[in-house]
Amino acid sequence: MQPDRPLWVPDAETLALSPVAQFMAWCEERFGREFSDYDAFHEWSVAARGDFWTAVWEHCGVIGERGDRALINGERMLEARFFPDAKLNFAENLLRAGGSDDALIFRGEDKVRYRFSRDELRSLVSRLQQALKARGIGVGDRVAAMMPNLPETIALMLAAASVGAIWSSCSPDFGEQGVLDRFGQIGPKLFVVCDGYWYNGKRQDVDAKVRAVAKTLRVPTLVVPYAGDSAALAAGIDGGVTLPDFIAAFEAKPLAFERLPFSHPLYILFSSGTTGVPKCIVHSAGGTLLQHLKEHRFHCGLKEGERLFYFTTCGWMMWNWLASGLAVGATLCLYDGSPFHPDGNVLFDFAAEERFAVFGTSAKYIDAVRKGGLTPATTHDLSALRLLTSTGSPLSPEGFSFVYEGIKSDVQLASISGGTDIVSCFVLGNPLKPVWRGEIQGPGLGLAVDVWNDEGKPVRGEKGELVCTRAFPSMPVMFWNDPEGAKYRAAYFERFDNVWCHGDFAEWTPHGGIIIHGRSDATLNPGGVRIGTAEIYNQVEQMPEVAEALCIGQDWQDDVRVILFVRLAPGVELTEQLSQAIRTRIRTGASPRHVPAKIIAVADIPRTKSGKIVELAVRDVVHGRPVKNKEALANPEALELFAGLDALKS
């Protein structure tokens, strides 16, 4: 593929009939405007945010009372309030449709598969809703779940939201302390667990961990049957009850929804927690709903009945994002377990058999498929697939090329970036614009995204901080246990006054796209020049000898030197010849400044539960500083590989 040509260009039908094109035309008529192109539409969506978000509400048919005011105090980010007079219920909007068509389709590796129709989902939510009310759970109470990505998890979240409770979840692979570090802060009124789960073909036992956490939380524990003995587990917990027993006394009846203010808390999500106890980030029902409707309907082009899939656990915000697909009438395809069991084709088997329209995953997964020698384009019928999204870390230019060469030649590839902080995306896909190799297509509608230098000035053609300069609906309501808002302000507003600084090191492209070069707190500064770690990974991880890499800056002789750790492919050794080849690749593909001072082979690289490598934790270990919350890691033992290395003493 030629580097000066786009990888994908929307066809005439997409340009005319995609939901975002229809929305633009609708807004022109509704507000008496004329938009020359998408960029003009985006500019209006930021300048007239009250009108824009009102348009999203109306065009998407949000259920609720909107009120007369769309935005107050809009020029002060921390004081802005969207739809201050509105009343709505999140679950009511996701459960608007009934019928016998599929709402949820589930696979648990090769062990379990089943599906819920829309009527069956509504029926289960009704019974759960009644059971929650009977237990005295209602507005503002927290429901905390340590659950796999099951249909029942979606149903429980919807039931909690329907009564105005606040939902918080993590995956069952979290350790005991990791669960308590999260749920112990928020005082749940109900703890929801499974009786085991499948991973890599093996049943994973959770009984001892569940009992220990339940004993500390000291609240009723609801055990959902999946991969173990739910009755035995529930019987061994004070206040334990199985899901069948929890709802046994209730028959399905018409759902009742508690309509609450737009800013009423819906979710508590958690920061990764690798630099301390996780921050509890509270998101509103209204902000989450509007932002997700916008992203699903207009940026992803989702239509009623289409299959939406994201490979995620319940401990990653992409699970919350996926769940909202119900609001546009999509069918959610859920998978729990290893994406490589029984082999690397399992997710593509799922995609082909259920005819995914949207396939969401991580950049690491795409790279693993490429390095595994898989070519789904030649082995699977992916004719229904029109959009593939990637997030979690920057997708390399080679990853972009592989999608078109090895997965599907005519798919729209949307690299997306945002995070737990906004339970959505700052920059993402756009069905009306081309896809260029290595670039995110552009900013989200209604979001005043920019790149600023250290002096707080917008920059083009150079790297800087990703910022958002105007308030938006999915900003957190607050942090839990932060009554004065000090932690909230410190997290996003310390760097620039009245401007959200997201912590990504980014750059505008000549095409109006964005490149994310990594987290700005992990950028390297050799000789005072800022270098994004992704720029190094994009080079070295394309080499077949290297399975994975992690890069840090080591304080050295009143400066910083670049240290590159590599996990090598099976059977490969880090010889002087390979080290030189890595340096040459980085020097020619990036720049001489990117070349590491040291290259060190390690057996494993630590990562979070959602698969992100933890550069800051490794940097702390190398410098002899404690890592405050190892429970946030999927493989905390890997940190020991980086402690006291002789190679870093000279």
XYZ file of C-alpha atoms in Angstrom:
650
model
C 0.000 0.000 0.000
C 1.331 3.413 -0.927
C 2.014 5.630 2.095
C 0.546 8.719 0.376
C -2.773 7.043 -0.301
C -5.533 6.284 2.200
C -6.185 2.698 3.237
C -9.951 3.168 3.026
C -12.225 5.761 1.484
C -15.996 5.973 2.128
C -18.094 5.163 -0.907
C -20.883 7.353 -2.277
C -23.582 5.418 -0.413
C -21.818 5.892 2.922
C -21.309 9.586 2.275
C -25.002 10.032 1.530
C -26.789 7.517 3.748
C -24.664 6.851 6.828
C -26.350 7.893 10.093
C -23.938 10.798 10.589
C -24.654 12.134 7.080
C -28.381 11.930 7.784
C -27.831 13.618 11.150
C -25.961 16.494 9.497
C -28.837 17.022 7.077
C -31.343 16.835 9.946
C -29.393 19.474 11.907
C -29.283 21.747 8.865
C -33.080 21.694 8.705
C -33.624 21.769 12.480
C -31.352 24.786 13.103
C -31.476 26.539 9.743
C -27.789 25.928 9.110
C -25.751 24.823 6.120
C -22.607 22.750 6.627
C -20.143 22.693 3.764
C -18.518 19.497 5.023
C -17.983 17.366 8.125
C -15.315 19.715 9.501
C -17.795 22.586 9.420
C -20.317 20.382 11.205
C -17.775 19.512 13.896
C -16.898 23.179 14.336
C -20.582 23.991 14.873
C -20.997 21.058 17.303
C -18.339 22.626 19.542
C -19.370 26.258 19.136
C -23.082 25.566 19.727
C -22.872 22.727 22.227
C -26.316 23.368 23.687
C -27.928 23.025 20.259
C -25.721 20.094 19.290
C -26.449 17.961 22.347
C -30.134 18.870 22.104
C -29.980 17.546 18.546
C -28.417 14.292 19.738
C -31.199 13.943 22.324
C -33.960 14.604 19.790
C -32.562 12.712 16.805
C -31.758 9.611 18.875
C -35.144 9.714 20.598
C -33.917 9.820 24.186
C -36.702 8.804 26.568
C -37.192 11.326 29.376
C -38.087 14.939 30.067
C -35.415 17.183 28.578
C -36.364 20.501 30.139
C -35.802 23.920 28.610
C -32.096 24.461 29.347
C -29.379 22.532 27.488
C -26.266 24.032 29.080
C -25.498 26.445 31.909
C -22.114 27.867 32.973
C -20.730 26.455 29.748
C -17.559 28.539 29.734
C -16.268 27.091 33.023
C -15.491 23.405 32.659
C -15.884 22.479 36.304
C -19.091 24.474 36.680
C -20.810 23.561 33.406
C -24.062 21.611 33.651
C -25.805 19.956 30.726
C -29.614 19.614 30.784
C -29.949 20.760 34.405
C -33.759 20.369 34.333
C -33.857 16.952 32.653
C -35.136 13.687 34.115
C -34.336 10.295 32.574
C -33.417 6.715 33.342
C -30.474 5.039 31.633
C -31.959 1.529 31.687
C -35.251 2.733 30.235
C -33.365 3.964 27.192
C -31.458 0.706 26.739
C -34.552 -1.453 27.210
C -36.866 0.535 24.954
C -37.392 -2.349 22.520
C -38.945 -5.747 23.090
C -39.353 -8.650 20.729
C -37.982 -12.081 19.935
C -34.855 -10.902 18.123
C -31.502 -11.275 19.858
C -30.438 -8.707 22.422
C -27.394 -10.571 23.775
C -25.343 -13.419 22.271
C -22.753 -15.015 24.554
C -19.770 -17.310 24.239
C -17.571 -18.417 27.111
C -14.585 -19.818 25.220
C -15.610 -23.199 23.786
C -17.451 -24.199 26.979
C -20.663 -22.189 27.088
C -22.919 -20.420 24.610
C -26.425 -19.016 24.874
C -28.459 -15.950 23.907
C -31.157 -13.689 25.284
C -33.921 -12.191 23.178
C -35.018 -8.640 23.924
C -38.127 -9.982 25.664
C -36.048 -12.422 27.726
C -33.682 -9.638 28.762
C -36.567 -7.388 29.794
C -38.121 -10.260 31.728
C -34.933 -10.973 33.678
C -34.385 -7.271 34.390
C -37.953 -7.030 35.693
C -37.441 -9.870 38.156
C -34.062 -8.492 39.237
C -35.555 -5.041 39.657
C -38.209 -6.384 41.999
C -35.635 -8.382 43.950
C -33.405 -5.332 44.392
C -36.310 -3.262 45.645
C -37.306 -6.025 48.044
C -33.777 -5.849 49.475
C -34.107 -2.116 49.981
C -31.732 -1.188 47.181
C -32.649 2.046 45.440
C -31.547 5.534 44.473
C -27.874 6.179 45.166
C -27.063 2.730 46.570
C -24.018 0.978 45.110
C -24.054 -2.458 43.528
C -20.556 -3.898 43.113
C -19.928 -6.827 40.775
C -16.880 -9.064 40.311
C -18.194 -10.735 37.209
C -17.338 -12.223 33.819
C -18.770 -10.614 30.679
C -22.058 -12.548 30.909
C -25.561 -11.600 29.745
C -26.573 -11.747 33.410
C -24.012 -9.030 34.163
C -25.672 -6.733 31.630
C -29.083 -7.568 33.101
C -27.929 -6.848 36.649
C -26.454 -3.497 35.607
C -29.711 -2.548 33.906
C -31.747 -3.592 36.935
C -29.521 -1.503 39.208
C -29.788 1.502 36.900
C -33.558 1.104 36.622
C -33.983 1.796 40.352
C -31.379 4.577 40.429
C -28.593 2.524 42.010
C -24.952 3.036 41.019
C -23.165 0.169 39.271
C -19.487 -0.687 39.625
C -17.718 -3.757 38.267
C -14.418 -5.533 37.879
C -13.433 -8.857 36.348
C -13.132 -12.048 38.424
C -9.391 -12.344 37.783
C -8.722 -9.443 40.165
C -6.981 -10.472 43.362
C -8.623 -10.099 46.751
C -6.828 -6.869 47.594
C -7.497 -5.438 44.145
C -11.224 -5.975 44.616
C -11.182 -4.478 48.102
C -9.094 -1.497 46.971
C -11.956 -0.689 44.605
C -15.193 -1.791 46.214
C -14.004 -1.100 49.758
C -14.004 2.622 48.944
C -17.592 2.853 47.699
C -19.587 0.987 50.379
C -21.758 -1.281 48.220
C -25.119 -2.525 49.420
C -24.862 -5.694 47.312
C -21.844 -7.703 46.133
C -22.360 -9.732 42.936
C -20.027 -12.594 41.988
C -19.818 -15.670 39.797
C -19.054 -19.195 41.010
C -16.026 -19.583 38.722
C -15.068 -18.768 35.156
C -13.240 -20.253 32.196
C -9.859 -19.097 30.973
C -7.597 -20.838 28.488
C -9.767 -23.934 28.664
C -9.487 -24.316 32.429
C -12.003 -23.619 35.145
C -10.768 -20.836 37.409
C -11.845 -21.241 41.020
C -12.899 -18.081 42.879
C -14.472 -19.546 46.026
C -11.773 -18.590 48.548
C -11.390 -15.091 47.105
C -15.146 -14.474 47.054
C -15.523 -15.586 50.657
C -12.639 -13.382 51.787
C -13.931 -10.288 49.988
C -17.512 -10.893 51.142
C -16.326 -11.250 54.734
C -14.629 -7.854 54.561
C -17.402 -6.022 52.689
C -20.036 -7.496 55.031
C -22.955 -7.058 52.643
C -25.287 -9.578 51.002
C -23.559 -11.551 48.230
C -25.380 -12.619 45.069
C -23.813 -15.655 43.353
C -24.465 -16.061 39.614
C -24.124 -19.632 38.268
C -21.571 -20.010 35.499
C -18.656 -22.411 35.898
C -18.920 -23.850 39.399
C -21.265 -24.724 42.258
C -23.201 -21.569 43.032
C -25.320 -23.164 45.742
C -22.295 -24.388 47.697
C -20.532 -21.051 47.387
C -23.599 -19.072 48.487
C -24.165 -21.425 51.420
C -20.637 -20.729 52.677
C -21.118 -16.957 52.799
C -23.027 -15.074 55.457
C -25.870 -13.455 53.504
C -25.089 -15.424 50.359
C -27.840 -16.203 47.829
C -27.833 -17.671 44.339
C -29.335 -15.796 41.427
C -32.185 -18.326 40.954
C -33.124 -17.989 44.633
C -32.734 -14.189 44.520
C -35.467 -13.839 41.895
C -37.537 -16.965 42.660
C -40.395 -15.080 44.326
C -40.901 -12.659 41.442
C -42.655 -13.032 38.114
C -41.888 -10.747 35.216
C -44.161 -7.717 35.017
C -43.996 -4.339 33.248
C -40.770 -2.562 34.119
C -40.782 0.552 36.285
C -38.032 3.113 35.813
C -36.890 5.727 38.314
C -36.354 8.911 36.314
C -33.646 11.018 37.904
C -31.628 14.155 37.104
C -29.350 14.089 34.060
C -26.276 14.209 36.328
C -27.396 11.392 38.634
C -24.546 8.883 39.100
C -24.765 5.751 36.973
C -21.306 4.154 37.121
C -18.260 4.200 39.335
C -15.185 3.317 37.285
C -11.651 3.035 38.591
C -8.300 4.348 37.447
C -5.679 1.666 36.837
C -4.320 2.139 40.326
C -0.677 1.358 39.517
C 0.496 4.529 41.278
C -1.718 4.229 44.369
C -5.193 3.222 45.450
C -7.470 3.505 42.394
C -9.423 6.724 41.991
C -13.194 6.196 41.969
C -14.488 8.045 38.918
C -18.239 8.720 38.974
C -20.088 9.046 35.658
C -23.586 10.374 35.134
C -26.524 8.583 33.543
C -27.307 11.429 31.150
C -23.742 12.196 30.109
C -22.931 8.542 29.512
C -26.115 7.959 27.534
C -25.751 10.980 25.231
C -22.045 10.458 24.606
C -22.487 6.756 23.839
C -25.502 7.367 21.610
C -23.419 9.858 19.646
C -20.471 7.478 19.324
C -22.486 4.378 18.482
C -24.969 5.995 16.138
C -22.855 8.591 14.346
C -19.204 7.628 14.695
C -19.772 3.870 14.405
C -22.862 4.121 12.193
C -24.670 1.461 14.229
C -28.158 0.585 13.100
C -30.948 -1.367 14.712
C -30.330 -5.104 14.623
C -26.629 -4.909 13.725
C -24.184 -7.052 15.706
C -21.792 -5.093 17.953
C -18.803 -6.848 19.534
C -16.026 -5.631 21.783
C -13.438 -7.906 23.328
C -13.441 -6.626 26.891
C -13.781 -7.606 30.515
C -16.089 -5.997 33.060
C -13.100 -4.205 34.548
C -12.522 -2.040 31.460
C -14.666 0.928 30.410
C -15.179 -0.651 26.998
C -17.661 -2.991 28.725
C -19.764 0.017 29.744
C -19.400 1.377 26.215
C -20.461 -1.947 24.708
C -23.556 -2.189 26.919
C -24.867 1.129 25.599
C -25.185 -0.386 22.139
C -28.618 -1.589 23.259
C -29.811 2.023 23.159
C -29.536 2.123 19.354
C -31.131 -1.319 18.984
C -27.896 -3.209 18.314
C -27.411 -6.843 19.284
C -24.495 -7.192 21.709
C -22.082 -10.069 21.166
C -20.336 -10.964 24.425
C -17.229 -13.113 24.845
C -15.512 -14.111 28.062
C -12.191 -15.887 28.368
C -8.963 -16.060 26.421
C -9.096 -14.681 22.860
C -6.739 -17.498 21.863
C -8.628 -20.521 23.170
C -9.004 -23.040 21.738
C -6.921 -21.227 19.109
C -6.372 -17.787 17.642
C -9.390 -18.050 15.357
C -12.013 -18.106 18.106
C -13.070 -14.451 17.861
C -13.117 -14.528 14.075
C -15.195 -17.728 14.233
C -17.649 -15.809 16.404
C -17.567 -12.840 14.015
C -18.248 -14.986 10.962
C -21.001 -17.090 12.506
C -22.897 -14.173 14.059
C -22.065 -11.699 11.274
C -20.553 -8.882 13.325
C -20.997 -5.446 11.780
C -18.594 -3.877 14.306
C -15.624 -5.755 15.784
C -13.820 -3.974 18.631
C -10.562 -5.097 20.170
C -7.157 -3.902 21.368
C -4.055 -2.937 19.433
C -2.191 -5.704 21.275
C -4.676 -8.287 20.003
C -4.279 -7.146 16.397
C -0.512 -7.370 16.771
C -0.785 -10.843 18.313
C -2.942 -12.024 15.394
C -0.377 -10.648 12.969
C 2.554 -12.257 14.774
C 0.630 -15.519 15.033
C 0.549 -15.755 11.250
C -3.256 -15.684 11.103
C -5.008 -14.249 8.044
C -8.754 -14.161 8.731
C -9.286 -12.559 5.326
C -8.539 -15.940 3.737
C -10.137 -18.215 6.351
C -13.354 -16.499 7.447
C -16.436 -14.971 5.893
C -16.313 -11.433 7.261
C -18.571 -9.973 4.595
C -20.864 -8.374 7.227
C -17.962 -6.620 8.961
C -17.828 -2.935 8.026
C -16.008 -1.389 11.022
C -13.073 -2.628 13.080
C -12.111 -0.531 16.105
C -8.885 -0.658 18.098
C -7.979 0.895 21.441
C -6.089 0.266 24.694
C -2.789 1.499 23.250
C -1.750 3.170 19.992
C -2.132 0.939 16.933
C 1.110 0.939 14.967
C 1.218 1.850 11.270
C 2.112 -1.789 10.581
C -0.979 -2.805 12.529
C -3.068 -0.615 10.226
C -1.547 -2.266 7.174
C -2.092 -5.752 8.571
C -5.800 -5.113 9.125
C -6.223 -4.403 5.407
C -3.874 -7.156 4.242
C -4.776 -9.891 6.704
C -8.281 -9.214 8.074
C -10.426 -7.346 5.532
C -9.449 -5.131 2.640
C -12.580 -2.956 2.579
C -13.269 -2.445 6.286
C -13.231 0.952 7.975
C -10.505 0.806 10.632
C -11.099 3.186 13.524
C -8.317 3.537 16.029
C -9.986 5.186 19.033
C -8.701 6.832 22.205
C -10.277 8.253 25.326
C -10.604 6.280 28.503
C -12.057 5.539 31.881
C -11.887 9.236 32.733
C -14.644 10.072 30.224
C -16.112 6.548 29.734
C -15.858 7.252 25.999
C -13.541 8.667 23.328
C -11.932 12.009 22.603
C -10.741 10.912 19.157
C -12.218 8.091 17.099
C -13.615 6.945 13.775
C -15.525 8.953 11.202
C -17.496 7.171 8.456
C -17.254 10.243 6.216
C -13.461 10.517 6.102
C -10.637 8.361 4.737
C -8.493 6.105 6.918
C -4.794 6.939 6.762
C -2.094 4.562 7.927
C -1.190 5.113 11.578
C -3.756 7.863 12.170
C -6.894 8.188 14.268
C -9.492 9.763 11.985
C -10.349 12.754 14.151
C -12.054 14.279 17.202
C -15.506 13.357 18.415
C -18.465 15.563 17.633
C -19.130 18.104 20.366
C -15.590 17.794 21.747
C -13.153 20.713 21.514
C -10.064 18.537 21.199
C -6.666 20.119 20.542
C -2.932 19.589 21.013
C -1.073 22.152 23.143
C 2.594 22.724 23.867
C 4.043 23.287 27.328
C 3.248 26.988 27.101
C -0.454 26.264 26.586
C -0.464 27.178 22.894
C -2.135 25.110 20.154
C 0.421 23.433 17.893
C 0.368 21.793 14.487
C 3.092 19.604 13.091
C 4.609 18.950 16.507
C 3.834 16.807 19.517
C 2.106 18.080 22.624
C -0.558 17.436 25.236
C -4.001 16.240 24.179
C -6.497 18.684 25.676
C -10.196 19.466 25.546
C -10.909 23.171 25.896
C -14.683 23.160 26.469
C -17.007 21.237 28.774
C -18.743 18.083 27.537
C -21.505 15.873 28.993
C -19.420 12.795 29.873
C -17.012 14.588 32.173
C -17.072 12.801 35.545
C -19.654 14.029 38.010
C -17.009 13.724 40.732
C -14.551 11.346 42.319
C -16.003 9.267 45.149
C -14.710 10.337 48.581
C -13.412 13.628 47.166
C -15.869 16.095 48.723
C -13.891 19.243 47.906
C -13.027 18.054 44.396
C -9.276 18.362 45.010
C -8.401 14.992 43.454
C -10.620 15.695 40.467
C -9.020 19.083 39.792
C -5.532 17.661 40.247
C -6.212 14.842 37.792
C -7.240 17.000 34.826
C -7.014 20.750 35.487
C -3.687 21.356 37.227
C -1.702 21.721 33.996
C -3.849 24.325 32.220
C -6.488 26.610 33.736
C -10.053 25.702 32.723
C -8.776 23.154 30.186
C -8.975 19.369 30.465
C -5.456 17.903 30.067
C -5.894 14.230 29.332
C -2.344 12.980 29.774
C -1.787 11.732 26.214
C 1.191 12.794 24.112
C -0.382 13.566 20.741
C 0.065 15.192 17.341
C -2.227 16.511 14.607
C -1.600 15.125 11.127
C -1.826 16.982 7.804
C -5.079 15.057 7.134
C -6.746 16.432 10.257
C -6.226 13.164 12.100
C -4.491 12.453 15.390
C -1.530 10.282 16.354
C -1.202 9.247 20.002
C 2.442 8.751 20.932
C 1.760 7.285 24.368
C 0.936 8.583 27.814
C 2.559 11.931 28.486
C 3.636 10.861 31.975
C 5.558 7.994 30.322
C 7.256 10.119 27.659
C 11.027 10.013 27.516
C 13.164 13.132 27.822
C 16.737 12.338 26.757
C 18.598 15.617 26.304
C 15.372 17.474 27.079
C 13.606 16.248 23.929
C 10.219 14.587 24.515
C 9.833 11.196 22.841
C 6.670 9.085 22.868
C 7.199 5.444 23.785
C 4.805 4.357 21.032
C 7.275 5.688 18.472
C 9.796 3.093 19.658
C 7.259 0.275 19.949
C 6.090 0.930 16.392
C 9.576 0.023 15.196
C 10.813 -2.756 17.429
C 7.569 -4.734 17.741
C 7.458 -5.203 13.968
C 10.586 -7.347 14.172
C 9.717 -11.072 14.221
C 12.314 -11.695 16.922
C 10.514 -9.374 19.373
C 7.188 -10.458 20.879
C 6.684 -7.351 23.013
C 8.588 -4.346 24.294
C 8.527 -1.836 27.138
C 10.492 1.404 27.251
C 11.315 3.723 30.152
C 13.537 6.681 30.891
C 16.188 5.990 33.537
C 17.601 8.917 35.483
C 21.294 8.904 34.618
C 24.131 11.401 35.110
C 21.881 14.463 35.425
C 19.916 13.416 32.325
C 17.612 10.620 31.207
C 18.661 7.647 29.131
C 16.334 5.401 27.170
C 16.088 1.792 28.344
C 14.350 -0.782 26.177
C 13.141 -4.094 27.603
C 12.174 -6.810 25.118
C 10.290 -10.051 25.496
C 11.641 -12.164 22.681
C 9.889 -14.707 20.490
C 10.274 -18.365 21.554
C 13.763 -19.695 20.872
C 15.292 -16.254 20.235
C 18.256 -14.934 22.236
C 19.348 -11.325 22.603
C 22.711 -11.485 20.842
C 24.864 -8.483 20.076
C 23.811 -8.899 16.452
C 20.105 -8.709 17.359
C 20.715 -5.722 19.650
C 22.419 -3.928 16.796
C 19.554 -4.808 14.442
C 17.062 -3.350 16.941
C 19.072 -0.138 17.235
C 19.341 0.164 13.468
C 15.611 -0.374 13.053
C 14.837 2.340 15.618
C 17.417 4.770 14.231
C 16.168 4.489 10.656
C 12.452 4.167 11.462
C 12.280 6.844 14.169
C 15.426 8.912 14.822
C 18.849 8.655 16.465
C 17.371 10.223 19.622
C 15.021 7.233 19.968
C 17.857 4.672 20.070
C 18.030 3.093 23.542
C 21.171 3.270 25.631
C 20.479 -0.244 26.886
C 18.493 -3.168 25.502
C 17.620 -5.867 28.035
C 15.753 -9.134 27.491
C 13.094 -10.065 30.055
C 10.887 -13.119 30.372
C 7.671 -11.151 30.831
C 6.311 -7.619 30.760
C 3.820 -6.450 33.425
C 0.418 -5.254 32.269
C -2.912 -4.199 33.729
C -6.009 -6.386 33.715
C -7.095 -4.711 30.479
C -3.786 -5.508 28.801
C -1.953 -2.172 28.985
C 1.757 -2.347 29.734
C 2.728 -0.416 32.862
C 5.730 1.737 32.058
C 5.395 3.845 35.209
C 5.421 0.825 37.506
C 8.559 -0.535 35.823
C 10.194 2.888 36.036
C 9.489 2.940 39.774
C 11.003 -0.534 40.239
C 14.120 0.412 38.274
C 14.575 3.506 40.441
C 14.003 1.581 43.663
C 10.639 3.136 44.406
C 7.708 1.056 45.682
C 4.830 0.170 43.371
C 1.819 1.098 45.439
C -0.874 -1.154 44.034
C 0.368 -4.336 42.425
C -3.156 -5.739 42.667
C -4.017 -3.666 39.595
C -1.726 -5.868 37.507
C -2.599 -9.080 35.713
C 0.935 -10.424 36.282
C 2.491 -8.513 39.204
C 5.241 -11.109 39.578
C 6.752 -9.770 36.348
C 7.847 -6.603 38.173
C 10.506 -8.608 40.008
C 12.310 -9.109 36.689
C 13.183 -5.394 36.611
C 14.572 -4.958 40.132
C 18.281 -4.520 40.802
C 19.481 -5.235 37.276
C 23.268 -5.077 37.006
C 22.967 -3.885 33.412
C 21.396 -0.652 34.646
C 24.196 0.184 37.085
C 26.667 1.286 34.454
